[in-house]
XYZ file of C-alpha atoms in Angstrom:
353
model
C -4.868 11.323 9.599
C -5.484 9.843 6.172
C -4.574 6.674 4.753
C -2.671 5.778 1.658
C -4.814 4.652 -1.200
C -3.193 3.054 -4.556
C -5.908 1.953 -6.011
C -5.137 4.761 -9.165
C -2.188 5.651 -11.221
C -1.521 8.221 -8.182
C -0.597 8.265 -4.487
C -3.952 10.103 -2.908
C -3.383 10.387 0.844
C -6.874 11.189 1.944
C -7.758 11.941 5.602
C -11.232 10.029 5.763
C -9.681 7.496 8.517
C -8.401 7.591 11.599
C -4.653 6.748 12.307
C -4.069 4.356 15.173
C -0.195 5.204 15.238
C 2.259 7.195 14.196
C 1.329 8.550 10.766
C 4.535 8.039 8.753
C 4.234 4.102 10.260
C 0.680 4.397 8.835
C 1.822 5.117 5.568
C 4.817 3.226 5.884
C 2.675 0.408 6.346
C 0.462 1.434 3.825
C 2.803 2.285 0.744
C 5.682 0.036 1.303
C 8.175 3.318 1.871
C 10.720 3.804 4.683
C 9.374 5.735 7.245
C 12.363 8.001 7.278
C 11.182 8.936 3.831
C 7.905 9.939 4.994
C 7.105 13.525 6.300
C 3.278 14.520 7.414
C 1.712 17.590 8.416
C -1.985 18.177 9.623
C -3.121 21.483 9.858
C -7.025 22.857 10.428
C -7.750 25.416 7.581
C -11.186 26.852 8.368
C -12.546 24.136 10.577
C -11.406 21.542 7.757
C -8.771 19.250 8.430
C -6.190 18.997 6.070
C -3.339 16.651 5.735
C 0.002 17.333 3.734
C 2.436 14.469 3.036
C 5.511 14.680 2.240
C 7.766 11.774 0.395
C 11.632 12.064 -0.418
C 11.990 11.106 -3.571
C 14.866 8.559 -4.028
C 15.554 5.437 -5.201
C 14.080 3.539 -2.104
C 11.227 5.379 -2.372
C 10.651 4.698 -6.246
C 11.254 0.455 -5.013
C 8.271 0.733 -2.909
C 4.757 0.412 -3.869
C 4.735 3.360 -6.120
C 2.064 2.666 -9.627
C 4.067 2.721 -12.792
C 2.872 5.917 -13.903
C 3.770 7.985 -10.672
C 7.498 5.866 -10.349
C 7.963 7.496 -14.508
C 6.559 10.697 -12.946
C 9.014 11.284 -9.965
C 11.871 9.324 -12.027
C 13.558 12.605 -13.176
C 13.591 13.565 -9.789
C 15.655 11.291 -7.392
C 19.115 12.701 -6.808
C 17.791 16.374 -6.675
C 16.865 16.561 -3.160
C 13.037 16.465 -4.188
C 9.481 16.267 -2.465
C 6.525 14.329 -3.399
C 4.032 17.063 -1.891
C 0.301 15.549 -1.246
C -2.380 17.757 0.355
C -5.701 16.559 0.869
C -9.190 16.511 2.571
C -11.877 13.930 3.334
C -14.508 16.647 1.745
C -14.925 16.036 -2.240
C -13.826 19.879 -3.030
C -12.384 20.929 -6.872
C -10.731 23.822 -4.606
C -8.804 24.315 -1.275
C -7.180 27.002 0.671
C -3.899 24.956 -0.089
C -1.001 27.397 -0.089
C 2.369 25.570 -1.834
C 3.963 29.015 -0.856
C 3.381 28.743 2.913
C 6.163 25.349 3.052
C 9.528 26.626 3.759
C 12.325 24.530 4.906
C 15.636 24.372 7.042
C 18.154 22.345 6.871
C 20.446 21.701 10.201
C 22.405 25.108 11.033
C 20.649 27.341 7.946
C 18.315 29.686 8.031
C 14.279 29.019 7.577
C 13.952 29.500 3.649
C 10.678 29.747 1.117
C 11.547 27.443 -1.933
C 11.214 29.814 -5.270
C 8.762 29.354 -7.258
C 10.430 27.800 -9.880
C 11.436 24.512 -7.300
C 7.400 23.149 -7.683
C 6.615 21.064 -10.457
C 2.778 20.401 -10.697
C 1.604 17.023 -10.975
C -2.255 17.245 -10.801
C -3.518 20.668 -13.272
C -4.055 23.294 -10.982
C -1.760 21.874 -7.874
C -0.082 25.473 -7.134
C -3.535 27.508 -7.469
C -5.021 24.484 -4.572
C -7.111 22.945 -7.198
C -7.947 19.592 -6.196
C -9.309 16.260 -7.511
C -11.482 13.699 -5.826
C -9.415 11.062 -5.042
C -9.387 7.903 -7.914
C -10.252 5.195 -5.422
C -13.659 7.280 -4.825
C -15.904 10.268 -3.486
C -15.742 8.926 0.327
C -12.548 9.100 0.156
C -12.184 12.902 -0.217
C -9.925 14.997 -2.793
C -6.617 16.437 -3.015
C -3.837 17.409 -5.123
C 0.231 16.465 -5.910
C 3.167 17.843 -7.121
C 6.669 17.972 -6.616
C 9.066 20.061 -4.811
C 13.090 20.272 -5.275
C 15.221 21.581 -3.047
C 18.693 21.108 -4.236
C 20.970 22.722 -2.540
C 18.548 24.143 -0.043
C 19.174 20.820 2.168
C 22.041 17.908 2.894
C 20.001 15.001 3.087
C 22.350 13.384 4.954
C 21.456 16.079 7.787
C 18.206 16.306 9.042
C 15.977 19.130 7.751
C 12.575 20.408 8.892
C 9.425 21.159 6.266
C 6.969 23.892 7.597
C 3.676 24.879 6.677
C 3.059 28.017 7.982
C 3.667 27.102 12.161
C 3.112 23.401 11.817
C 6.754 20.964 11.450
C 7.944 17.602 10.473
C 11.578 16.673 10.825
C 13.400 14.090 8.430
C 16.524 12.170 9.239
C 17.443 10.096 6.070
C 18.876 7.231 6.744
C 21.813 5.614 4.876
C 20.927 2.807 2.366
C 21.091 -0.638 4.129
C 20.392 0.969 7.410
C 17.262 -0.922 9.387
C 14.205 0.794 9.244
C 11.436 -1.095 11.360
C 9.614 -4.521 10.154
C 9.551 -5.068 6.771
C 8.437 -8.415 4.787
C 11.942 -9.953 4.579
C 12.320 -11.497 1.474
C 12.465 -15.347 1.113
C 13.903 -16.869 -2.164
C 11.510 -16.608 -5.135
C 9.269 -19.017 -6.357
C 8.102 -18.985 -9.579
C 5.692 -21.509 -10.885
C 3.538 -21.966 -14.228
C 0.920 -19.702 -14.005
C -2.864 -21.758 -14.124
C -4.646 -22.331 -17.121
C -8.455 -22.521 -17.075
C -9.590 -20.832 -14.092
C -13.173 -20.318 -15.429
C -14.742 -22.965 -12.704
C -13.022 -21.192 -9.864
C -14.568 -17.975 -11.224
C -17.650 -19.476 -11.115
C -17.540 -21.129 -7.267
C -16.781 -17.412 -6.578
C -19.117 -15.362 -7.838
C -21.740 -17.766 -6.365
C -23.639 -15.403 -4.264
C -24.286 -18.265 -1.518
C -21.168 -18.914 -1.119
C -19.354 -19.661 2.778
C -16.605 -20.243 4.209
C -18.339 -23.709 5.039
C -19.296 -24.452 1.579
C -15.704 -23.581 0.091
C -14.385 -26.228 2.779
C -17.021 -28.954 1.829
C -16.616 -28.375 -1.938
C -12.700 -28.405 -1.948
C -12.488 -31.054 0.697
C -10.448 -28.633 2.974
C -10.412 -28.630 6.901
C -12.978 -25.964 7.763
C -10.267 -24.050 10.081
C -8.208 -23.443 7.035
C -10.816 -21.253 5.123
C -11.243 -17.589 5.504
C -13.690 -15.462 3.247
C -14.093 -11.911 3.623
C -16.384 -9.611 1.149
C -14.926 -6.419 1.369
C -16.278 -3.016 -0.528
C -13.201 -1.497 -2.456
C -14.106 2.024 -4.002
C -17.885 1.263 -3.938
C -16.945 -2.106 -5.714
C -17.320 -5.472 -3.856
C -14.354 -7.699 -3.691
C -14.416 -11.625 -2.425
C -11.615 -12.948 -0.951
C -10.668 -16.586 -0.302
C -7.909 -17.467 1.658
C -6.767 -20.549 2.019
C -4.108 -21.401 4.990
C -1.359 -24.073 3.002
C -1.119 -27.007 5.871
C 0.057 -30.395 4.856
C -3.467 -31.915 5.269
C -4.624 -29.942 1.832
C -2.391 -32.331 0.280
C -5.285 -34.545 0.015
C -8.049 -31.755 -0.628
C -9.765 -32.044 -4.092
C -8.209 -28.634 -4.993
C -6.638 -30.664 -8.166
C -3.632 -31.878 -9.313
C -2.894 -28.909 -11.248
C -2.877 -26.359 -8.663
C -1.360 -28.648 -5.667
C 1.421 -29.203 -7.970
C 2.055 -25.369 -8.485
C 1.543 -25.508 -4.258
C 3.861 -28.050 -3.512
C 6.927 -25.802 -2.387
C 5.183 -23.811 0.185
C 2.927 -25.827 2.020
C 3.732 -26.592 5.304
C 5.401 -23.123 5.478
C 2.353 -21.324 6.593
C 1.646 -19.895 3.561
C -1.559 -18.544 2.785
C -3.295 -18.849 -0.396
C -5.812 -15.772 -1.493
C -8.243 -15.677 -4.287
C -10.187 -12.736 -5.100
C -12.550 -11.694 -7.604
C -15.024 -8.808 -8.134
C -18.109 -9.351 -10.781
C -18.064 -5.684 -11.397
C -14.471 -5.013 -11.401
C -12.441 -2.584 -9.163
C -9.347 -1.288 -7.722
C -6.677 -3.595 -6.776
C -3.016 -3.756 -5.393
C -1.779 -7.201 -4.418
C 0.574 -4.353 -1.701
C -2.227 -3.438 0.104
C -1.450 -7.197 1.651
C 0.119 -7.087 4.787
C 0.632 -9.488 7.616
C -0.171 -8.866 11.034
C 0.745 -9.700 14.582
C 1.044 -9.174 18.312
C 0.540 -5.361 17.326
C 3.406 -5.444 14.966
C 2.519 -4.860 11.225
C 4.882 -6.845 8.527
C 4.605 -4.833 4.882
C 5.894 -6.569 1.920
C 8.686 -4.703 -0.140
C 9.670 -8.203 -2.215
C 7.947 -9.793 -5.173
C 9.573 -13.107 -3.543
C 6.803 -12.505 -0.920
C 4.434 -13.574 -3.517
C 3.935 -16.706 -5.633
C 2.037 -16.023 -8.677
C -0.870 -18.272 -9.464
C -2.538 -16.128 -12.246
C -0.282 -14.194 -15.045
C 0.453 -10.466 -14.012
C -0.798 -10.731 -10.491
C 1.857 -8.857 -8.639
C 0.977 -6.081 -11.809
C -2.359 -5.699 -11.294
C -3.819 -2.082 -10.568
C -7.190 -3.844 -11.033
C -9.594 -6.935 -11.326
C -11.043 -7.270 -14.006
C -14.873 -8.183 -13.538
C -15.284 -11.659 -12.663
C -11.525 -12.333 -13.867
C -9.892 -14.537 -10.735
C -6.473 -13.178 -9.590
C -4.894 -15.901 -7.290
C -1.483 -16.266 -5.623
C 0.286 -17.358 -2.295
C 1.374 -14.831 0.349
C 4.357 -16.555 2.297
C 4.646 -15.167 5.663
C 7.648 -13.089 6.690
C 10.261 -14.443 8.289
C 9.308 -12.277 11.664
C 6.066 -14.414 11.878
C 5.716 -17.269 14.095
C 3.391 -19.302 12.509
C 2.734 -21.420 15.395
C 0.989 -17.667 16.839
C -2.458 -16.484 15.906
C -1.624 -13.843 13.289
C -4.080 -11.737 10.338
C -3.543 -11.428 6.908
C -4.905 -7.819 6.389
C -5.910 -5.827 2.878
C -6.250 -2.654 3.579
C -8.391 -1.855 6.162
C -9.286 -5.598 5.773
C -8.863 -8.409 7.351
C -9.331 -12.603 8.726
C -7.278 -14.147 11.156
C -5.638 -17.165 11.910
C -6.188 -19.403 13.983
């Protein structure tokens, strides 16, 4: 099974890793939908494995952590009983045996029907002939292809309906709005605070190619258990994060005025703050954060999740090169902070204590 990658303007489910669960609670976790929105299907075409996801595209699905471009894409769409369709492949391939005419669907007590072919809208050139793309976050993360299908009258999506590809099944059950659907990032009241002004020293401290989780204690005057580091490779690009757990003993760190000021509100709370920089620039979603615990994964759905540190940080699609993007992640309200827990990006990860 693949993972969700919005690192791009696009969704890209590529099948390069290996699911540990469920897959729609892998890309649940992954993409900030509602599982009951999510649909998958994993078929062998040749002795290739292939993965086809399927999204229901309503408004729920558009308030998740769908890119600007792709929530303007599937915008006409909610309301019509419409598909976000996503093959792909971990191989880099500019053509697969993908077949948009082998889905059919049936909806509870109706026959098994073939969607015409005026119900698919293409959303990568080439999606109906199985031309693919390698996937924007990179080559080793294999290729694929979107568009969209609308079924209209074909289903009641307050029924449950099944989506085939050729023998292969997966069954959705809607859910009504305000219904629970599994652990989310409940939302705390927002916090907004002046974003920071010169941030060209921290850039520096970062970049330093030295640098420890030791020497970012010593230099900022912080108790050693409350630094993390973690140099991750995102799309063949490093990234460095810092993260910085928000006790009350960093009150008298020499992390400045300035920022402890912007801090105040949250520590104590077991916030976490995160830095993270890349000198080369690359890919970045401040929703590939997620917090994790005792085997239960908490996704964020609310900017009030967040506090801001540098302008535009819950915007970014990527860091610049050598540009700092900073902000506090404020646990969710499922999260005993008292418990060893991780703060995960991605496939990423440090842990507490």
């Amino acid at each position: 099974m693949g993972r969700v990658l919005l690192a791009s303007s696009l969704f890209f489910l590529c099948a390069a890793s290996t699911a540990l669960g469920d897959p729609r609670d892998d890309f649940a976790r992954e993409t900030g939908l509602d599982s009951d929105l999510i649909g998958v299907i994993q078929v062998d075409v040749g002795g290739t494995g292939m993965t086809i996801a399927f999204v229901f595209v309503d408004a729920r699905a558009l308030e998740s952590h769908v890119s600007p471009s792709l929530r303007q894409a599937l915008q006409p769409y909610v309301g019509r009983n419409a598909l976000y369709v996503n093959p792909s492949v971990r191989d880099v391939v500019s053509h697969f045996d993908f077949t948009p005419q082998a889905i059919a669907v049936q909806g509870e007590g109706r026959e098994r029907t073939t969607p015409p072919a005026s119900a698919w809208v293409e959303l990568t050139p080439g999606f109906l002939g199985g031309t693919f793309e390698v996937n924007p976050a990179g080559a080793s993360q294999g290729s694929g292809s979107e568009g969209v299908l609308v079924l209209g009258d074909l289903i009641d999506p307050t029924r449950p309906f099944d989506i085939f590809y050729g023998n292969e099944r997966t069954t959705f059950r809607i859910l009504p709005a305000g219904s629970s659907r599994g652990s989310t990032a409940a939302s705390h009241d927002p916090i907004s605070v002046p974003a920071l002004g010169d941030v060209s020293s921290l850039e520096s401290v970062l970049a330093r190619p030295d640098l420890t989780e030791v020497s970012v204690a010593a230099l900022f005057a912080l108790d050693r258990s409350l630094v993390r580091m973690l140099d991750a490779t995102v799309a063949s690009n490093a990234v460095r994060f810092v993260f910085i757990r928000l006790e009350e003993s960093v009150r008298t760190s020499a992390l400045g005025v300035d920022l402890l000021s912007r801090l105040d509100p949250v520590i104590g709370t077991g916030a976490v703050m995160v830095w993270a920089i890349s000198t080369t620039g690359a890919p970045f979603s401040p929703w590939y954060f997620y917090v994790q615990q005792s085997g239960t994964n908490f996704v964020f759905f609310s900017s009030a999740s967040f506090v801001e540190l540098t302008s535009g940080f819950l915007g970014l699609d990527r860091l610049e090169p050598a540009t700092l993007a900073a902000a506090v992640i404020r646990l969710p309200k499922g999260v005993d902070a008292q418990a060893p827990f991780a703060v995960r990006y991605s496939t990423f990860g440090v842990t507490y204590p």
